[in-house]
Amino acid sequence: MTGAGSERTAPLVEVFRSYQGEGIHVGRRQIFVRFFGCHRNCVYCDTPESVTARNPQGAPASCRVENQPGSNQFQEIPNPVRMERLLSVIDELQIVETAPCEIALTGGEPLLHVPFLETLLPEFRCRGWRSYLETTGDLPGRIQPLISNLDVVAADLKLPSATGERERWEKHAAFFRECREGNVSFFVKVVVSSRTSNEEIRHAAAVIADVSPTVPLVLQPLTAAPGAGSSPAPAQLIAWLDQASRVLTDVRIIPQCHAATGNR
Ligand code: SF4
């Protein structure tokens, strides 16, 4: 097991090609690069192999790379993965197409690897590839050196009722402000459960509206997970949609759509 990374290497869990399963860009073809390491430990986490608290020994000795999309057959490459190796893996996974290759940087938390991303993202730009960052949205200060080379930021706003962790409203607010000031396309996703309160939705919507009322907000019903509560009732979801729409212009309910391929 290894957890080290640098400007030229990063600990990765897996690389595969599939489609985006969450948020306002759901259904887009993407190549996923899943980083090891996360400072959070959400009770509903569906990628526990990426979470630092659940893997105290560090990243796995190798990163798995899916040979064919949806095949569930993998080759292993040693960790930490060198940037040049990752670029060639992505090159092999993309197919000839008119649309540019889009790479989802996910985890874990990719922003724990800023020096590596500072080196990697300009390489994506050189190749005409698009970058889509999935982040917990609570690490202000880390996105600034990357923002000019990012195409989309999908930022979470974590509610204590869903994650089982303490609130970080101010960190989220600062992060969203940095996205806004950096002029990157971004939206906010909030996982909601049967335990979520009206006050949490009111507070979340207010935090986002304070940055800009036009930032899209996605309410994502919790996918059932042991110990994490259940998905909210439909009437409750619609009530929250209405509530958030009082201060935001683009609020949507979008469930997770990974199930069709089994990818997360
Ligand atoms: S932020 Fe994401 S990767 Fe980290 S523990 Fe929560 S769900 Fe898992």
PDB file of N, CA and C and ligand atoms in Angstrom, residues 34-35 37-48 50-52 54 106-109 135-138 156 158 163 165 189 191, ligand 1:
ATOM      1  N   ARG A  34     -10.074   8.097 -10.802  1.00  0.00           N
ATOM      2  CA  ARG A  34     -10.437   8.127  -9.384  1.00  0.00           C
ATOM      3  C   ARG A  34      -9.174   8.178  -8.509  1.00  0.00           C
ATOM      4  N   PHE A  35      -9.027   9.275  -7.794  1.00  0.00           N
ATOM      5  CA  PHE A  35      -7.875   9.478  -6.914  1.00  0.00           C
ATOM      6  C   PHE A  35      -8.099   8.783  -5.578  1.00  0.00           C
ATOM      7  N   GLY A  37      -7.701   8.923  -1.548  1.00  0.00           N
ATOM      8  CA  GLY A  37      -7.594   9.885  -0.460  1.00  0.00           C
ATOM      9  C   GLY A  37      -8.801  10.778  -0.379  1.00  0.00           C
ATOM     10  N   CYS A  38      -9.403  10.843   0.803  1.00  0.00           N
ATOM     11  CA  CYS A  38     -10.511  11.759   1.045  1.00  0.00           C
ATOM     12  C   CYS A  38     -10.484  12.153   2.513  1.00  0.00           C
ATOM     13  N   HIS A  39     -10.624  13.444   2.772  1.00  0.00           N
ATOM     14  CA  HIS A  39     -10.627  13.964   4.138  1.00  0.00           C
ATOM     15  C   HIS A  39     -11.977  13.793   4.812  1.00  0.00           C
ATOM     16  N   ARG A  40     -13.009  13.420   4.038  1.00  0.00           N
ATOM     17  CA  ARG A  40     -14.331  13.177   4.604  1.00  0.00           C
ATOM     18  C   ARG A  40     -14.523  11.674   4.805  1.00  0.00           C
ATOM     19  N   ASN A  41     -15.610  11.326   5.491  1.00  0.00           N
ATOM     20  CA  ASN A  41     -15.941   9.913   5.678  1.00  0.00           C
ATOM     21  C   ASN A  41     -17.458   9.789   5.752  1.00  0.00           C
ATOM     22  N   CYS A  42     -18.105  10.111   4.633  1.00  0.00           N
ATOM     23  CA  CYS A  42     -19.574  10.131   4.588  1.00  0.00           C
ATOM     24  C   CYS A  42     -20.117   8.718   4.828  1.00  0.00           C
ATOM     25  N   VAL A  43     -21.169   8.652   5.604  1.00  0.00           N
ATOM     26  CA  VAL A  43     -21.710   7.336   5.939  1.00  0.00           C
ATOM     27  C   VAL A  43     -22.236   6.620   4.695  1.00  0.00           C
ATOM     28  N   TYR A  44     -22.637   7.379   3.672  1.00  0.00           N
ATOM     29  CA  TYR A  44     -23.205   6.777   2.459  1.00  0.00           C
ATOM     30  C   TYR A  44     -22.156   6.513   1.384  1.00  0.00           C
ATOM     31  N   CYS A  45     -20.873   6.719   1.682  1.00  0.00           N
ATOM     32  CA  CYS A  45     -19.834   6.653   0.648  1.00  0.00           C
ATOM     33  C   CYS A  45     -19.890   5.345  -0.148  1.00  0.00           C
ATOM     34  N   ASP A  46     -19.905   5.480  -1.477  1.00  0.00           N
ATOM     35  CA  ASP A  46     -19.936   4.280  -2.324  1.00  0.00           C
ATOM     36  C   ASP A  46     -18.564   3.976  -2.932  1.00  0.00           C
ATOM     37  N   THR A  47     -17.534   4.718  -2.491  1.00  0.00           N
ATOM     38  CA  THR A  47     -16.164   4.412  -2.932  1.00  0.00           C
ATOM     39  C   THR A  47     -15.248   4.322  -1.701  1.00  0.00           C
ATOM     40  N   PRO A  48     -15.550   3.430  -0.768  1.00  0.00           N
ATOM     41  CA  PRO A  48     -14.778   3.373   0.480  1.00  0.00           C
ATOM     42  C   PRO A  48     -13.303   3.069   0.257  1.00  0.00           C
ATOM     43  N   SER A  50     -11.447   4.570  -1.580  1.00  0.00           N
ATOM     44  CA  SER A  50     -10.762   5.847  -1.839  1.00  0.00           C
ATOM     45  C   SER A  50     -10.602   6.687  -0.583  1.00  0.00           C
ATOM     46  N   VAL A  51     -11.198   6.277   0.508  1.00  0.00           N
ATOM     47  CA  VAL A  51     -11.312   7.140   1.690  1.00  0.00           C
ATOM     48  C   VAL A  51     -10.174   6.860   2.667  1.00  0.00           C
ATOM     49  N   THR A  52      -9.462   7.899   3.046  1.00  0.00           N
ATOM     50  CA  THR A  52      -8.276   7.758   3.883  1.00  0.00           C
ATOM     51  C   THR A  52      -8.606   7.089   5.222  1.00  0.00           C
ATOM     52  N   ARG A  54     -10.767   5.013   6.006  1.00  0.00           N
ATOM     53  CA  ARG A  54     -11.118   3.584   5.896  1.00  0.00           C
ATOM     54  C   ARG A  54      -9.950   2.748   5.368  1.00  0.00           C
ATOM     55  N   THR A 106     -12.140  12.432 -10.114  1.00  0.00           N
ATOM     56  CA  THR A 106     -13.029  12.109  -9.018  1.00  0.00           C
ATOM     57  C   THR A 106     -12.250  11.376  -7.928  1.00  0.00           C
ATOM     58  N   GLY A 107     -12.963  10.924  -6.920  1.00  0.00           N
ATOM     59  CA  GLY A 107     -12.258  10.278  -5.817  1.00  0.00           C
ATOM     60  C   GLY A 107     -13.192   9.438  -4.992  1.00  0.00           C
ATOM     61  N   GLY A 108     -12.830   9.508  -3.689  1.00  0.00           N
ATOM     62  CA  GLY A 108     -11.853  10.359  -3.041  1.00  0.00           C
ATOM     63  C   GLY A 108     -12.056  11.852  -3.317  1.00  0.00           C
ATOM     64  N   GLU A 109     -11.008  12.609  -3.020  1.00  0.00           N
ATOM     65  CA  GLU A 109     -11.036  14.049  -3.232  1.00  0.00           C
ATOM     66  C   GLU A 109      -9.827  14.450  -4.072  1.00  0.00           C
ATOM     67  N   THR A 135     -15.815  17.294  -6.619  1.00  0.00           N
ATOM     68  CA  THR A 135     -15.158  17.647  -5.364  1.00  0.00           C
ATOM     69  C   THR A 135     -16.160  17.765  -4.227  1.00  0.00           C
ATOM     70  N   THR A 136     -15.645  17.584  -3.020  1.00  0.00           N
ATOM     71  CA  THR A 136     -16.494  17.767  -1.840  1.00  0.00           C
ATOM     72  C   THR A 136     -16.911  19.219  -1.657  1.00  0.00           C
ATOM     73  N   GLY A 137     -16.215  20.136  -2.328  1.00  0.00           N
ATOM     74  CA  GLY A 137     -16.621  21.544  -2.281  1.00  0.00           C
ATOM     75  C   GLY A 137     -16.374  22.217  -0.943  1.00  0.00           C
ATOM     76  N   ASP A 138     -15.438  21.692  -0.166  1.00  0.00           N
ATOM     77  CA  ASP A 138     -15.199  22.291   1.157  1.00  0.00           C
ATOM     78  C   ASP A 138     -13.709  22.541   1.403  1.00  0.00           C
ATOM     79  N   ASP A 156     -19.928  19.423  -4.224  1.00  0.00           N
ATOM     80  CA  ASP A 156     -20.907  18.984  -3.232  1.00  0.00           C
ATOM     81  C   ASP A 156     -21.117  20.056  -2.177  1.00  0.00           C
ATOM     82  N   LYS A 158     -22.228  19.303   1.641  1.00  0.00           N
ATOM     83  CA  LYS A 158     -22.486  18.129   2.470  1.00  0.00           C
ATOM     84  C   LYS A 158     -23.368  18.491   3.660  1.00  0.00           C
ATOM     85  N   THR A 163     -24.482  12.938   5.622  1.00  0.00           N
ATOM     86  CA  THR A 163     -23.110  12.419   5.736  1.00  0.00           C
ATOM     87  C   THR A 163     -22.833  11.777   7.086  1.00  0.00           C
ATOM     88  N   GLU A 165     -21.589  13.595   9.366  1.00  0.00           N
ATOM     89  CA  GLU A 165     -20.461  14.395   9.829  1.00  0.00           C
ATOM     90  C   GLU A 165     -20.929  15.799  10.195  1.00  0.00           C
ATOM     91  N   LYS A 189     -24.226  20.094  -5.828  1.00  0.00           N
ATOM     92  CA  LYS A 189     -25.050  18.906  -5.598  1.00  0.00           C
ATOM     93  C   LYS A 189     -25.187  18.676  -4.089  1.00  0.00           C
ATOM     94  N   VAL A 191     -26.759  15.855  -1.474  1.00  0.00           N
ATOM     95  CA  VAL A 191     -27.416  14.566  -1.225  1.00  0.00           C
ATOM     96  C   VAL A 191     -28.385  14.751  -0.062  1.00  0.00           C
TER      97      VAL A 191
HETATM   98  S1  SF4 B   1     -16.627  12.935   0.032  1.00  0.00           S
HETATM   99 FE1  SF4 B   1     -17.124  11.355  -1.482  1.00  0.00          FE
HETATM  100  S2  SF4 B   1     -15.356   9.959  -1.481  1.00  0.00           S
HETATM  101 FE2  SF4 B   1     -15.198  11.220   0.369  1.00  0.00          FE
HETATM  102  S3  SF4 B   1     -16.204   9.977   1.967  1.00  0.00           S
HETATM  103 FE3  SF4 B   1     -17.767  11.369   1.131  1.00  0.00          FE
HETATM  104  S4  SF4 B   1     -18.785  10.201  -0.524  1.00  0.00           S
HETATM  105 FE4  SF4 B   1     -16.828   9.136  -0.031  1.00  0.00          FE
END
